[in-house]
Coordinates of C-alpha atoms and ligand atoms in Angstrom, one line a residue:
X1332 CA 50.3 139.8 76.6
X1333 CA 47.3 139.6 79.2
X1334 CA 45.7 139.8 82.2
X1335 CA 45.2 136.9 84.9
X1336 CA 42.1 136.9 87.2
X1337 CA 41.8 134.7 89.9
X1338 CA 38.3 134.4 91.5
X1339 CA 37.8 132.4 94.4
X1340 CA 40.0 129.6 93.5
X1341 CA 40.1 126.1 95.4
X1342 CA 41.5 122.9 95.0
X1343 CA 41.4 120.4 97.2
X1344 CA 43.3 117.0 96.9
X1345 CA 41.7 114.4 99.4
X1346 CA 41.6 115.7 102.5
X1347 CA 44.3 118.7 101.9
X1348 CA 43.1 122.0 100.9
X1349 CA 45.9 123.1 98.5
X1350 CA 44.3 126.3 97.4
X1351 CA 41.5 128.1 99.4
X1352 CA 39.2 130.8 98.1
X1353 CA 42.2 132.6 96.1
X1354 CA 41.4 135.8 94.7
X1355 CA 43.9 137.6 92.7
X1356 CA 44.2 140.2 89.5
X1357 CA 47.5 140.0 87.9
X1358 CA 47.7 142.9 85.4
X1359 CA 49.0 142.8 81.7
X1360 CA 52.9 142.9 81.5
X1361 CA 53.2 142.5 85.4
X1362 CA 55.9 140.3 87.1
X1363 CA 53.9 138.5 89.7
X1364 CA 55.9 136.4 92.5
X1365 CA 53.9 133.6 94.5
X1366 CA 56.0 133.5 98.0
X1367 CA 55.2 130.6 100.5
X1368 CA 57.1 127.6 102.3
X1369 CA 56.8 124.2 100.8
X1370 CA 53.2 123.0 100.8
X1371 CA 51.6 126.5 100.7
X1372 CA 49.9 125.8 97.3
X1373 CA 52.3 127.6 94.6
X1374 CA 52.3 125.2 92.1
X1375 CA 48.9 124.2 92.4
X1376 CA 47.8 127.8 91.7
X1377 CA 50.5 127.9 89.1
X1378 CA 49.0 124.7 87.5
X1379 CA 45.5 125.9 87.6
X1380 CA 46.1 129.0 85.6
X1381 CA 47.8 126.8 83.3
X1382 CA 44.8 124.3 82.9
X1383 CA 46.9 121.2 84.3
X1384 CA 44.7 120.3 87.6
X1385 CA 40.7 120.4 87.6
X1386 CA 39.7 123.0 90.0
X1387 CA 37.0 122.6 92.5
X1388 CA 35.9 125.9 92.8
X1389 CA 36.2 129.4 91.6
X1390 CA 37.2 130.5 88.1
X1391 CA 40.2 131.7 85.9
X1392 CA 40.3 134.6 83.2
X1393 CA 43.1 135.2 80.9
X1394 CA 42.8 138.7 79.3
X1395 CA 39.4 138.8 80.4
X1396 CA 38.0 135.2 78.6
X1397 CA 37.3 132.9 81.4
X1398 CA 39.2 129.8 80.6
X1399 CA 38.2 127.8 83.4
X1400 CA 37.2 125.2 81.0
X1401 CA 39.6 125.6 78.3
X1402 CA 42.0 122.9 77.4
X1403 CA 45.7 123.9 78.4
X1404 CA 46.8 124.1 74.9
X1405 CA 44.5 126.7 74.2
X1406 CA 45.2 129.2 76.9
X1407 CA 48.4 130.1 75.5
X1408 CA 50.7 129.9 78.5
X1409 CA 54.2 128.5 78.6
X1410 CA 55.1 127.2 81.9
X1411 CA 58.2 126.1 83.3
X1412 CA 58.6 123.2 85.9
X1413 CA 61.4 122.9 88.6
X1414 CA 61.9 119.5 86.9
X1415 CA 63.8 119.8 83.7
X1416 CA 62.0 118.0 80.8
X1417 CA 64.5 117.9 77.6
X1418 CA 64.5 115.6 74.7
X1419 CA 67.9 113.8 75.4
X1420 CA 68.5 113.1 71.8
X1421 CA 68.4 116.8 70.7
X1422 CA 71.1 119.1 71.2
X1423 CA 70.3 122.4 73.1
X1424 CA 70.1 124.4 70.0
X1425 CA 67.6 121.8 68.6
X1426 CA 65.8 121.8 72.3
X1427 CA 65.2 125.2 72.3
X1428 CA 63.9 125.6 68.7
X1429 CA 61.3 122.9 68.8
X1430 CA 58.8 124.9 71.1
X1431 CA 59.0 127.5 68.0
X1432 CA 58.6 124.7 65.2
X1433 CA 55.2 123.2 66.8
X1434 CA 51.6 124.1 66.9
X1435 CA 50.4 127.5 66.9
X1436 CA 54.1 129.1 67.2
X1437 CA 54.8 127.5 63.7
X1438 CA 54.3 130.9 61.8
X1439 CA 58.0 131.9 62.9
X1440 CA 60.7 132.0 60.1
X1441 CA 64.0 131.0 60.6
X1442 CA 65.4 134.4 61.0
X1443 CA 62.8 135.0 63.7
X1444 CA 63.5 131.8 65.3
X1445 CA 67.2 132.3 65.4
X1446 CA 66.5 136.0 66.9
X1447 CA 64.5 134.7 69.7
X1448 CA 66.7 132.2 70.6
X1449 CA 69.8 134.4 70.6
X1450 CA 68.1 136.9 72.6
X1451 CA 67.2 133.9 75.3
X1452 CA 70.4 132.0 75.3
X1453 CA 72.4 135.2 75.7
X1454 CA 70.1 136.2 79.0
X1455 CA 70.3 132.9 80.4
X1456 CA 74.1 132.4 79.7
X1457 CA 73.8 129.3 77.7
X1458 CA 74.6 130.4 74.4
X1459 CA 78.2 128.5 74.4
X1460 CA 76.4 124.9 74.9
X1461 CA 73.9 125.0 72.0
X1462 CA 75.5 122.0 70.1
X1463 CA 75.7 119.6 73.3
X1464 CA 73.3 117.0 74.7
X1465 CA 71.3 117.3 77.9
X1466 CA 73.7 114.7 79.2
X1467 CA 76.7 116.8 78.7
X1468 CA 75.1 119.5 80.9
X1469 CA 75.3 119.9 84.9
X1470 CA 71.8 120.4 86.6
X1471 CA 72.1 123.8 86.6
X1472 CA 72.6 124.5 82.9
X1473 CA 69.9 121.6 82.1
X1474 CA 67.2 123.7 84.0
X1475 CA 68.8 127.1 82.5
X1476 CA 67.9 125.3 78.8
X1477 CA 64.8 124.2 80.2
X1478 CA 63.6 127.7 81.4
X1479 CA 65.2 128.9 78.2
X1480 CA 62.7 126.4 76.1
X1481 CA 59.8 128.2 77.8
X1482 CA 60.9 131.5 77.2
X1483 CA 61.5 131.4 73.5
X1484 CA 58.2 130.6 73.0
X1485 CA 55.9 133.6 72.5
X1486 CA 53.0 133.2 75.1
X1487 CA 50.4 135.6 76.6
X1488 CA 51.4 134.4 80.1
X1489 CA 54.7 132.5 81.5
X1490 CA 54.7 130.5 84.3
X1491 CA 57.6 129.7 86.2
X1492 CA 57.9 127.5 89.1
X1493 CA 61.3 127.9 91.1
X1494 CA 63.3 128.2 87.9
X1495 CA 66.6 129.1 89.4
X1496 CA 66.5 126.4 92.5
X1497 CA 69.2 124.1 91.4
X1498 CA 71.5 127.2 90.5
X1499 CA 74.5 128.4 92.8
X1500 CA 74.2 131.3 95.0
X1501 CA 76.3 133.4 92.6
X1502 CA 74.3 132.1 89.3
X1503 CA 70.8 132.9 91.2
X1504 CA 71.9 136.5 91.6
X1505 CA 73.1 137.1 88.2
X1506 CA 70.1 135.3 86.4
X1507 CA 67.6 136.9 88.9
X1508 CA 68.8 140.3 87.5
X1509 CA 69.0 138.8 84.0
X1510 CA 65.2 137.6 84.3
X1511 CA 64.2 140.8 85.3
X1512 CA 65.8 142.6 82.4
X1513 CA 63.9 140.0 80.4
X1514 CA 60.8 140.5 82.0
X1515 CA 60.6 144.2 81.4
X1516 CA 61.9 143.5 77.6
X1517 CA 59.2 141.0 76.7
X1518 CA 56.7 142.9 78.9
X1519 CA 54.7 139.3 78.8
X1520 CA 52.7 138.8 82.2
X1521 CA 54.9 136.5 84.4
X1522 CA 53.6 134.2 87.4
X1523 CA 56.7 133.4 89.4
X1524 CA 56.8 131.1 92.2
X1525 CA 59.4 130.8 94.7
X1526 CA 60.0 130.0 98.5
X1527 CA 63.2 132.5 98.3
X1528 CA 62.0 136.0 99.8
X1529 CA 65.3 137.5 97.8
X1530 CA 64.4 136.1 94.8
X1531 CA 60.5 137.8 95.7
X1532 CA 61.5 141.2 96.5
X1533 CA 64.1 141.3 93.7
X1534 CA 61.9 140.4 90.8
X1535 CA 58.3 141.0 92.1
X1536 CA 56.6 144.0 90.9
X1537 CA 54.1 142.5 93.3
X1538 CA 54.3 139.4 95.7
X1539 CA 51.4 137.4 96.9
X1540 CA 52.5 135.3 100.3
X1541 CA 50.7 132.5 100.7
X1542 CA 50.1 129.7 103.7
X1543 CA 48.5 126.5 103.7
X1544 CA 46.9 127.8 100.5
X1545 CA 45.5 131.0 101.8
X1546 CA 46.2 134.5 100.4
X1547 CA 47.7 136.2 103.6
X1548 CA 48.8 139.4 101.9
X1549 CA 49.7 140.9 98.5
X1550 CA 51.6 144.1 97.5
X1551 CA 54.9 145.7 96.2
X1552 CA 58.2 144.2 97.8
X1553 CA 58.5 147.5 99.6
X1554 CA 54.7 147.2 101.0
X1555 CA 55.6 143.5 102.1
X1556 CA 58.7 144.3 103.7
X1557 CA 58.0 147.3 105.4
X1558 CA 54.3 146.4 106.6
X1559 CA 54.3 142.9 106.9
X1560 CA 50.2 142.1 107.4
X1561 CA 51.0 139.6 110.3
X1562 CA 54.0 137.6 112.0
X1563 CA 54.0 135.0 109.5
X1564 CA 55.0 137.4 106.5
X1565 CA 57.5 138.9 108.9
X1566 CA 59.2 136.1 109.8
X1567 CA 59.1 134.8 106.0
X1568 CA 61.1 137.8 104.6
X1569 CA 64.4 138.2 106.3
X1570 CA 67.7 136.2 107.0
X1571 CA 68.1 136.5 110.2
X1572 CA 64.5 136.0 110.9
X1573 CA 62.7 139.2 112.2
X1574 CA 63.2 139.0 116.7
X1575 CA 59.7 138.8 118.2
X1576 CA 59.0 139.6 121.6
X1577 CA 56.0 139.9 123.8
X1578 CA 55.6 143.5 125.1
X1579 CA 53.4 145.9 127.3
X1580 CA 52.3 149.5 126.2
X1581 CA 53.5 152.0 128.9
X1582 CA 52.4 155.5 127.6
X1583 CA 54.4 156.2 124.0
X1584 CA 56.7 153.2 124.3
X1585 CA 56.4 149.5 124.4
X1586 CA 58.0 147.5 127.5
X1587 CA 59.8 144.2 126.0
X1588 CA 61.4 141.0 127.8
X1589 CA 61.7 141.6 131.5
X1590 CA 60.3 145.1 131.2
X1591 CA 64.2 146.9 131.0
X1592 CA 64.3 147.5 127.8
X1593 CA 61.7 149.4 125.7
X1594 CA 61.1 150.4 122.1
X1595 CA 58.5 153.6 120.9
X1596 CA 55.1 153.0 119.8
X1597 CA 55.3 153.7 115.9
X1598 CA 53.0 156.5 114.8
X1599 CA 50.8 154.8 113.0
X1600 CA 49.7 152.3 115.9
X1601 CA 46.9 153.6 118.4
X1602 CA 47.4 151.6 121.6
X1603 CA 47.0 152.3 125.4
X1604 CA 48.9 151.7 128.4
X1605 CA 48.7 148.1 129.6
X1606 CA 47.8 146.5 126.2
X1607 CA 49.7 143.4 125.4
X1608 CA 51.5 143.2 122.0
X1609 CA 54.1 141.7 120.2
X1610 CA 56.9 143.6 118.6
X1611 CA 59.4 142.5 115.7
X1612 CA 62.5 143.9 115.1
X1613 CA 64.6 142.9 112.2
X1614 CA 68.1 142.5 113.0
X1615 CA 69.6 144.6 110.1
X1616 CA 67.4 147.7 111.6
X1617 CA 69.0 147.1 114.9
X1618 CA 72.3 149.5 114.7
X1619 CA 75.0 149.6 117.0
X1620 CA 75.6 153.1 118.1
X1621 CA 77.1 154.6 121.2
X1622 CA 74.1 156.9 121.7
X1623 CA 71.5 154.3 121.4
X1624 CA 69.0 153.8 124.5
X1625 CA 69.2 149.9 124.1
X1626 CA 71.8 148.3 126.0
X1627 CA 72.7 145.0 126.0
X1628 CA 75.6 142.8 126.3
X1629 CA 77.2 140.4 123.4
X1630 CA 76.9 136.8 123.6
X1631 CA 77.8 135.6 120.3
X1632 CA 79.5 137.2 117.5
X1633 CA 79.5 135.2 114.1
X1634 CA 81.0 136.7 111.0
X1635 CA 78.3 135.9 108.1
X1636 CA 80.4 137.2 105.0
X1637 CA 80.7 141.0 105.0
X1638 CA 78.6 141.2 108.2
X1639 CA 78.4 140.2 111.9
X1640 CA 75.4 138.3 113.6
X1641 CA 75.3 139.4 117.0
X1642 CA 73.6 137.5 119.5
X1643 CA 72.7 140.1 122.3
X1644 CA 71.4 139.5 125.7
X1645 CA 69.1 142.1 126.5
X1646 CA 66.4 142.4 129.4
X1647 CA 66.2 138.4 129.7
X1648 CA 66.0 138.1 126.1
X1649 CA 68.1 137.5 123.0
X1650 CA 68.0 140.1 120.3
X1651 CA 69.8 139.1 117.3
X1652 CA 71.3 142.1 115.3
X1653 CA 73.2 142.1 111.8
X1654 CA 76.3 144.6 112.4
X1655 CA 78.6 146.0 109.8
X1656 CA 81.6 144.4 111.8
X1657 CA 83.1 147.7 111.4
X1658 CA 81.7 148.8 115.1
X1659 CA 84.4 146.7 117.1
X1660 CA 82.2 145.0 119.3
X1661 CA 83.3 141.4 120.4
X1662 CA 81.7 138.4 122.4
X1663 CA 81.6 139.4 126.2
X1664 CA 81.4 143.3 125.5
X1665 CA 78.5 145.8 126.5
X1666 CA 76.8 147.2 123.4
X1667 CA 74.4 150.3 123.0
X1668 CA 72.1 149.9 120.1
X1669 CA 69.1 152.1 118.3
X1670 CA 66.2 151.4 115.8
X1671 CA 64.0 153.8 113.9
X1672 CA 60.4 154.2 115.2
X1673 CA 59.2 153.1 111.9
X1674 CA 61.2 150.3 112.0
X1675 CA 59.3 148.9 115.0
X1676 CA 56.6 146.5 113.7
X1677 CA 53.6 145.8 116.0
X1678 CA 51.7 142.5 116.1
X1679 CA 48.3 141.8 118.3
X1680 CA 49.6 139.7 121.5
X1681 CA 48.9 135.7 121.3
X1682 CA 50.2 132.6 120.4
X1683 CA 50.7 131.2 116.5
X1684 CA 51.0 134.0 114.1
X1685 CA 49.0 137.5 114.9
X1686 CA 48.2 140.4 113.0
X1687 CA 49.9 143.6 112.5
X1688 CA 48.5 147.0 114.2
X1689 CA 48.9 149.8 112.5
X1690 CA 49.1 150.7 108.6
X1691 CA 48.8 147.8 106.2
X1692 CA 49.0 149.8 103.1
X1693 CA 47.4 147.1 100.3
X1694 CA 46.7 144.3 102.2
X1695 CA 44.0 141.8 101.2
X1696 CA 41.0 144.2 102.3
X1697 CA 42.5 146.1 99.4
X1698 CA 43.1 143.2 97.0
X1699 CA 39.8 141.8 97.2
Ligands
ATP1384 P1 56.8 123.3 97.1 O1 57.5 124.3 97.4 O2 57.3 122.2 98.1 O3 56.7 122.7 95.7 P2 54.0 124.3 96.7 O4 53.7 125.6 97.7 O5 53.8 124.2 95.4 O6 55.1 123.6 97.7 P3 51.5 122.5 96.1 O7 52.4 121.5 95.4 O8 50.7 123.7 95.4 O9 52.5 123.7 97.0 O10 50.5 121.6 97.5 C1 50.1 122.2 98.4 C2 49.5 121.0 99.0 O11 48.5 119.9 98.3 C3 50.6 120.2 99.8 O12 49.9 119.8 101.1 C4 50.6 118.8 98.7 O13 50.9 118.1 99.7 C5 49.2 118.9 98.0 N1 49.3 118.3 96.9 C6 49.4 118.9 95.6 N2 49.7 118.0 94.4 C7 48.8 117.1 94.8 C8 48.5 115.6 94.2 N3 48.6 115.3 93.3 N4 47.9 114.9 95.4 C9 47.8 114.9 96.2 N5 48.1 116.1 97.2 C10 48.6 116.8 96.4

């Protein structure tokens, strides 16, 4: 168990700045998720904690000790990569036991080894595979064994790089729950990298959102979901993606599209009539309701499992709405909708990604 502190971490590969001036404090025992699209610098951050890349600037401290110049082996971290390296000539059971036999972890008795392996294989649902060789496993099973190899090893910090990426959706969901349990049980500090927002929201005690090597927001899943710091974070979370419209403030309302539909200015936003803003409305927060003041017509209704994704034509814009399917609205029919004031996200006007207006909770200012 240990805290992890990154201070002004920077890493450049040629002309690419993979990580830029990253400062993060990860608490002892925390399950900390790094979320971001491909190329955001997630793996580079993880490797910097492990000591697998030479950083250009900043420091890495584990449990309060500066380990910036300490060899990976002496950092007592265990890292799982997306690619799953296993010994091909060893069985699953032998593969899992080997990290407990080598080096500094060699102090474990046979009974303790069995207990640890048992706990991890049960959690990962691989205890029926112990006698098999890696070549006799599916990709998903191999990935779980590789993750098992990391988790059996007692370490101060677990570093997990997209460890569930090769699993199918159902298995991912159940493994997510199991991993969360394992994290809570072992109480080991875990840094978990993913580009999957659902995984991040489900697993993280806190989430750091990275974009092009820069920390955009840090907070609890609730904070990141309810108060995205900018349109990039808002878009990164949620499927279908959040609707973003240009708007103009008019008294206590914000007129959107051609001006014929509007939403309230949320309580935490200070804006004056005439101000140009951008408004984000999550598809799951817009509710089909006979008394709703948002009036449109359904252009497309697409069933997505239990829900129906509606494309609604409103005020010259297309609004995506996630409906339950019980409302009985079909293509071509008129629809009334409502949204709670607190579900209206307001951002600065402009091109590209723009900043949230109103309360941020614990965003970058608080983190640094
Ligand atoms: P992914 O989700 O695709 O794994 P990531 O967020 O983990 O992405 P990194 O692997 O940290 O991103 O890469 C960040 C940037 O640094 C990318 O632009 C990548 O191309 C670059 N990069 C990473 N490793 C190297 C390397 N060894 N040599 C050159 N460029 C690198």
